[in-house]
Amino acid sequence: MIFAIAKGMCACLAPDAANAADAFAAAEAIVLDAAAAQQHTGITPDCEVHIALTVKKLRGMGARVIVLLPGKTEGAVAVGQEITILPPFADEPNVAAGDAFASALAVRMAQGENIIDAARFAASAALCSQQREEGDLRV
């Protein structure tokens, strides 16, 4: 999953999109899950060192602001030279976690919030989407 967030617009791109480099360069921010980041960079962002390497490679492809979705492992927001680590969602995140994260991020950014605070809020929204088998929320 890749989301490219431009001013006033959020477009979902297929992970194998041939024009991904064009989208990376044109977007205000890109949001990738671990699978898409690995597909585009050859690096699995599963620890802080690999996150930094993934960010460096994506910047080389034209991305300016990068959000790596948390999952079983940490995620990150990279703005300028700073990389802010986001906590993992849960042991077994479900599909709704990534969707909740991307939606909450887009809404907060559309409201004018900076991307780091928006991503922290989005991580909380994603955690709220996690449910146990009996329907109890994971907190």
Backbone as numpy.savetxt, mean C-alpha at the origin, in Angstrom:
# Nx Ny Nz CAx CAy CAz Cx Cy Cz
-2.38 -6.38 -6.59 -3.22 -5.21 -6.59 -2.33 -3.97 -6.59
-2.63 -3.04 -7.47 -1.94 -1.76 -7.51 -3.00 -0.68 -7.63
-2.90 0.34 -6.82 -3.74 1.51 -6.96 -2.83 2.67 -7.29
-3.17 3.45 -8.28 -2.44 4.67 -8.59 -3.34 5.83 -8.20
-2.89 6.65 -7.28 -3.70 7.76 -6.80 -3.18 9.04 -7.43
-4.02 9.66 -8.23 -3.69 10.96 -8.82 -4.56 12.00 -8.15
-4.30 13.24 -8.36 -5.13 14.28 -7.76 -6.57 14.09 -8.18
-7.43 13.84 -7.18 -8.85 13.69 -7.44 -9.25 12.38 -8.08
-8.36 11.40 -8.17 -8.69 10.17 -8.87 -7.88 9.00 -8.34
-8.50 7.83 -8.28 -7.81 6.61 -7.87 -8.17 5.53 -8.88
-7.18 4.98 -9.56 -7.41 3.95 -10.57 -6.74 2.66 -10.13
-7.44 1.55 -10.25 -6.87 0.25 -9.91 -6.26 -0.34 -11.17
-5.00 -0.71 -11.10 -4.31 -1.30 -12.25 -4.04 -2.76 -11.98
-4.12 -3.58 -13.01 -3.78 -4.99 -12.88 -2.29 -5.10 -12.57
-1.90 -6.06 -11.73 -0.49 -6.18 -11.38 0.44 -6.39 -12.57
-0.07 -6.94 -13.65 0.77 -7.19 -14.82 0.59 -6.12 -15.89
0.06 -4.97 -15.52 -0.19 -3.91 -16.50 1.09 -3.52 -17.23
1.02 -3.51 -18.54 2.19 -3.18 -19.36 2.60 -1.73 -19.18
1.65 -0.88 -18.80 1.94 0.54 -18.65 2.19 0.94 -17.20
2.59 0.00 -16.37 2.78 0.29 -14.95 3.82 1.39 -14.74
4.92 1.39 -15.48 5.95 2.42 -15.31 5.39 3.80 -15.62
4.54 3.91 -16.66 3.91 5.19 -16.97 3.00 5.63 -15.83
2.24 4.67 -15.28 1.34 4.99 -14.17 2.14 5.41 -12.94
3.26 4.72 -12.67 4.09 5.06 -11.51 4.58 6.51 -11.62
5.01 6.89 -12.81 5.54 8.24 -13.01 4.45 9.30 -12.96
3.24 8.98 -13.41 2.15 9.96 -13.49 1.39 10.12 -12.19
1.38 9.10 -11.33 0.54 9.11 -10.14 1.15 9.96 -9.03
0.26 10.54 -8.23 0.70 11.24 -7.03 1.27 10.22 -6.04
0.63 9.05 -5.96 1.09 7.98 -5.07 0.68 6.65 -5.67
1.45 5.60 -5.38 1.05 4.26 -5.78 0.90 3.41 -4.53
-0.03 2.49 -4.58 -0.30 1.58 -3.48 -0.20 0.17 -4.04
0.71 -0.62 -3.47 0.93 -1.98 -3.96 0.82 -2.97 -2.81
0.25 -4.13 -3.10 0.34 -5.21 -2.12 1.68 -5.93 -2.35
2.01 -6.85 -1.48 3.32 -7.52 -1.55 3.51 -8.27 -2.86
2.45 -8.90 -3.36 2.56 -9.67 -4.60 2.88 -8.76 -5.79
2.22 -7.62 -5.87 2.48 -6.69 -6.98 3.87 -6.08 -6.85
4.27 -5.75 -5.63 5.61 -5.20 -5.43 6.67 -6.21 -5.84
6.46 -7.47 -5.48 7.41 -8.52 -5.85 7.44 -8.71 -7.36
6.28 -8.66 -7.99 6.21 -8.86 -9.43 6.97 -7.77 -10.18
6.87 -6.54 -9.73 7.50 -5.42 -10.43 8.97 -5.22 -10.07
9.38 -5.70 -8.90 10.75 -5.45 -8.46 11.60 -6.70 -8.32
10.97 -7.85 -8.19 11.70 -9.08 -7.93 12.09 -9.22 -6.46
11.59 -8.32 -5.61 11.92 -8.34 -4.19 10.62 -8.52 -3.40
10.60 -9.43 -2.46 9.45 -9.60 -1.58 9.64 -8.69 -0.38
8.77 -7.68 -0.19 8.94 -6.73 0.91 8.48 -7.30 2.25
9.25 -8.26 2.78 8.83 -8.98 3.98 9.59 -8.58 5.24
10.46 -7.60 5.15 11.18 -7.07 6.32 11.63 -5.66 5.97
12.12 -4.92 6.95 12.48 -3.52 6.72 13.57 -3.36 5.65
14.53 -4.26 5.61 15.59 -4.18 4.59 15.00 -4.39 3.20
14.15 -5.40 3.04 13.53 -5.67 1.74 12.56 -4.56 1.35
11.89 -3.96 2.34 11.01 -2.82 2.06 11.84 -1.68 1.47
12.97 -1.38 2.09 13.83 -0.29 1.60 14.32 -0.57 0.18
14.71 -1.82 -0.10 15.16 -2.18 -1.44 14.03 -2.08 -2.46
12.83 -2.50 -2.05 11.66 -2.41 -2.93 11.36 -0.95 -3.26
11.38 -0.10 -2.24 11.12 1.33 -2.45 12.16 1.91 -3.41
13.42 1.58 -3.21 14.47 2.10 -4.08 14.23 1.70 -5.54
13.86 0.45 -5.74 13.63 -0.03 -7.10 12.40 0.63 -7.72
11.34 0.80 -6.96 10.13 1.45 -7.48 10.39 2.92 -7.79
11.22 3.56 -6.99 11.58 4.96 -7.29 12.35 5.02 -8.61
13.17 4.04 -8.85 13.89 3.97 -10.12 12.96 3.79 -11.32
11.74 3.32 -11.06 10.74 3.13 -12.11 9.84 4.36 -12.23
10.11 5.40 -11.44 9.34 6.64 -11.56 8.39 6.93 -10.42
8.19 6.00 -9.50 7.26 6.24 -8.39 7.84 7.28 -7.43
6.99 8.20 -6.99 7.44 9.24 -6.06 7.02 8.93 -4.63
5.74 8.69 -4.43 5.22 8.34 -3.10 4.72 6.91 -3.21
5.21 6.06 -2.32 4.93 4.62 -2.41 4.30 4.14 -1.11
3.20 3.40 -1.23 2.58 2.76 -0.08 2.60 1.26 -0.35
3.28 0.52 0.52 3.27 -0.94 0.45 2.27 -1.42 1.48
1.23 -2.12 1.02 0.18 -2.58 1.93 0.73 -3.56 2.96
0.37 -3.35 4.21 0.70 -4.38 5.20 -0.13 -5.63 4.91
0.31 -6.73 5.38 -0.41 -8.00 5.26 0.00 -8.83 6.46
0.56 -10.02 6.21 1.13 -10.82 7.29 2.38 -10.14 7.83
3.03 -9.35 6.97 4.24 -8.64 7.36 3.97 -7.13 7.31
4.94 -6.36 7.74 4.80 -4.92 7.78 4.62 -4.33 6.39
4.02 -3.16 6.35 3.93 -2.37 5.14 4.73 -1.10 5.35
4.59 -0.16 4.43 5.36 1.08 4.56 4.77 2.19 3.71
5.10 3.42 4.12 4.83 4.61 3.31 6.17 5.27 3.08
6.51 5.50 1.83 7.78 6.13 1.49 7.51 7.48 0.84
7.94 8.54 1.51 7.80 9.91 1.01 9.17 10.56 1.13
9.68 11.08 0.02 11.03 11.66 0.06 12.02 10.58 0.47
12.89 10.89 1.38 13.88 9.92 1.85 13.39 9.13 3.07
12.20 9.47 3.58 11.68 8.84 4.79 10.79 7.65 4.46
10.99 6.56 5.18 10.13 5.38 5.06 9.51 5.15 6.43
8.17 5.21 6.48 7.42 4.97 7.72 6.86 3.56 7.65
7.19 2.76 8.65 6.74 1.36 8.69 5.32 1.30 9.27
4.46 0.49 8.63 3.10 0.26 9.10 3.01 -1.15 9.69
2.22 -1.33 10.76 2.12 -2.66 11.37 1.39 -3.64 10.47
1.68 -4.94 10.62 0.95 -5.94 9.82 -0.53 -5.96 10.20
-1.37 -6.42 9.27 -2.81 -6.49 9.53 -3.12 -7.56 10.57
-2.71 -8.78 10.27 -3.05 -9.92 11.11 -2.25 -11.12 10.63
-2.39 -12.24 11.33 -1.70 -13.45 10.92 -2.16 -13.91 9.55
-3.44 -13.84 9.30 -4.02 -14.27 8.03 -4.97 -13.19 7.53
-4.46 -12.11 6.92 -5.36 -11.06 6.46 -6.27 -11.57 5.36
-7.52 -11.08 5.36 -8.44 -11.49 4.30 -8.45 -10.44 3.19
-9.17 -10.75 2.13 -9.22 -9.86 0.97 -9.72 -8.47 1.38
-10.65 -8.42 2.30 -11.24 -7.14 2.70 -10.22 -6.20 3.32
-9.17 -6.72 3.91 -8.18 -5.86 4.56 -7.51 -4.91 3.57
-7.07 -5.42 2.45 -6.44 -4.57 1.44 -7.41 -3.58 0.84
-8.63 -4.02 0.59 -9.65 -3.13 0.05 -9.99 -2.03 1.04
-10.14 -2.40 2.32 -10.43 -1.40 3.35 -9.29 -0.40 3.47
-8.06 -0.89 3.41 -6.91 -0.01 3.50 -6.90 0.99 2.34
-7.01 0.49 1.12 -6.94 1.36 -0.06 -8.08 2.37 -0.07
-9.27 1.94 0.32 -10.42 2.84 0.34 -10.24 3.94 1.38
-9.85 3.56 2.59 -9.66 4.54 3.66 -8.54 5.51 3.31
-7.48 5.01 2.70 -6.37 5.87 2.28 -6.84 6.90 1.26
-7.58 6.44 0.25 -8.06 7.35 -0.79 -8.99 8.41 -0.22
-9.88 8.01 0.68 -10.82 8.97 1.28 -10.06 10.02 2.08
-9.15 9.60 2.93 -8.40 10.56 3.75 -7.54 11.48 2.91
-6.94 10.95 1.84 -6.14 11.81 0.97 -7.03 12.80 0.22
-8.21 12.36 -0.19 -9.15 13.26 -0.86 -9.61 14.38 0.07
-9.61 14.09 1.37 -9.98 15.10 2.36 -8.82 16.04 2.68
-7.67 15.81 2.06 -6.53 16.70 2.25 -5.54 16.29 3.32
-5.71 15.10 3.89 -4.79 14.63 4.92 -3.47 14.20 4.28
-2.35 14.38 4.99 -1.07 13.93 4.43 -1.06 12.41 4.37
-0.27 11.88 3.47 -0.33 10.45 3.18 0.10 9.57 4.35
1.02 10.03 5.17 1.45 9.20 6.31 0.33 9.06 7.32
-0.33 10.16 7.69 -1.46 10.07 8.62 -2.62 9.30 7.99
-2.84 9.52 6.69 -3.90 8.79 6.00 -3.61 7.28 6.01
-2.35 6.90 5.84 -1.98 5.47 5.85 -2.13 4.87 7.24
-1.81 5.64 8.26 -2.02 5.13 9.63 -3.50 4.89 9.89
-4.33 5.83 9.46 -5.78 5.65 9.59 -6.23 4.43 8.79
-5.71 4.31 7.57 -6.09 3.19 6.71 -5.70 1.84 7.32
-4.54 1.80 7.99 -4.13 0.56 8.66 -5.12 0.19 9.76
-5.62 1.19 10.47 -6.64 0.93 11.50 -7.93 0.42 10.87
-8.32 1.02 9.75 -9.53 0.57 9.05 -9.37 -0.88 8.59
-8.19 -1.22 8.10 -7.94 -2.59 7.65 -8.01 -3.58 8.81
-7.47 -3.18 9.95 -7.55 -4.06 11.13 -8.99 -4.30 11.53
-9.83 -3.28 11.40 -11.25 -3.43 11.75 -11.97 -4.41 10.82
-11.43 -4.61 9.62 -12.08 -5.51 8.67 -11.78 -6.97 8.95
-10.82 -7.24 9.81 -10.41 -8.62 10.09 -11.40 -9.27 11.06
-11.91 -10.42 10.69 -12.88 -11.11 11.53 -12.42 -12.53 11.80
-12.76 -12.98 12.98 -12.54 -14.38 13.32 -13.69 -15.20 12.74
-13.58 -16.51 12.81 -14.61 -17.38 12.26 -15.98 -17.11 12.88
-16.01 -16.78 14.17 -17.29 -16.56 14.83 -17.80 -15.13 14.65
-17.10 -14.33 13.87 -17.55 -12.97 13.61 -17.01 -11.93 14.56
-16.14 -12.32 15.50 -15.55 -11.36 16.41 -14.45 -10.61 15.69
-14.40 -9.31 15.86 -13.34 -8.51 15.24 -12.00 -8.79 15.92
-10.95 -8.83 15.13 -9.60 -8.94 15.67 -9.14 -7.53 16.04
-8.69 -7.38 17.25 -8.16 -6.07 17.67 -6.82 -6.25 18.35
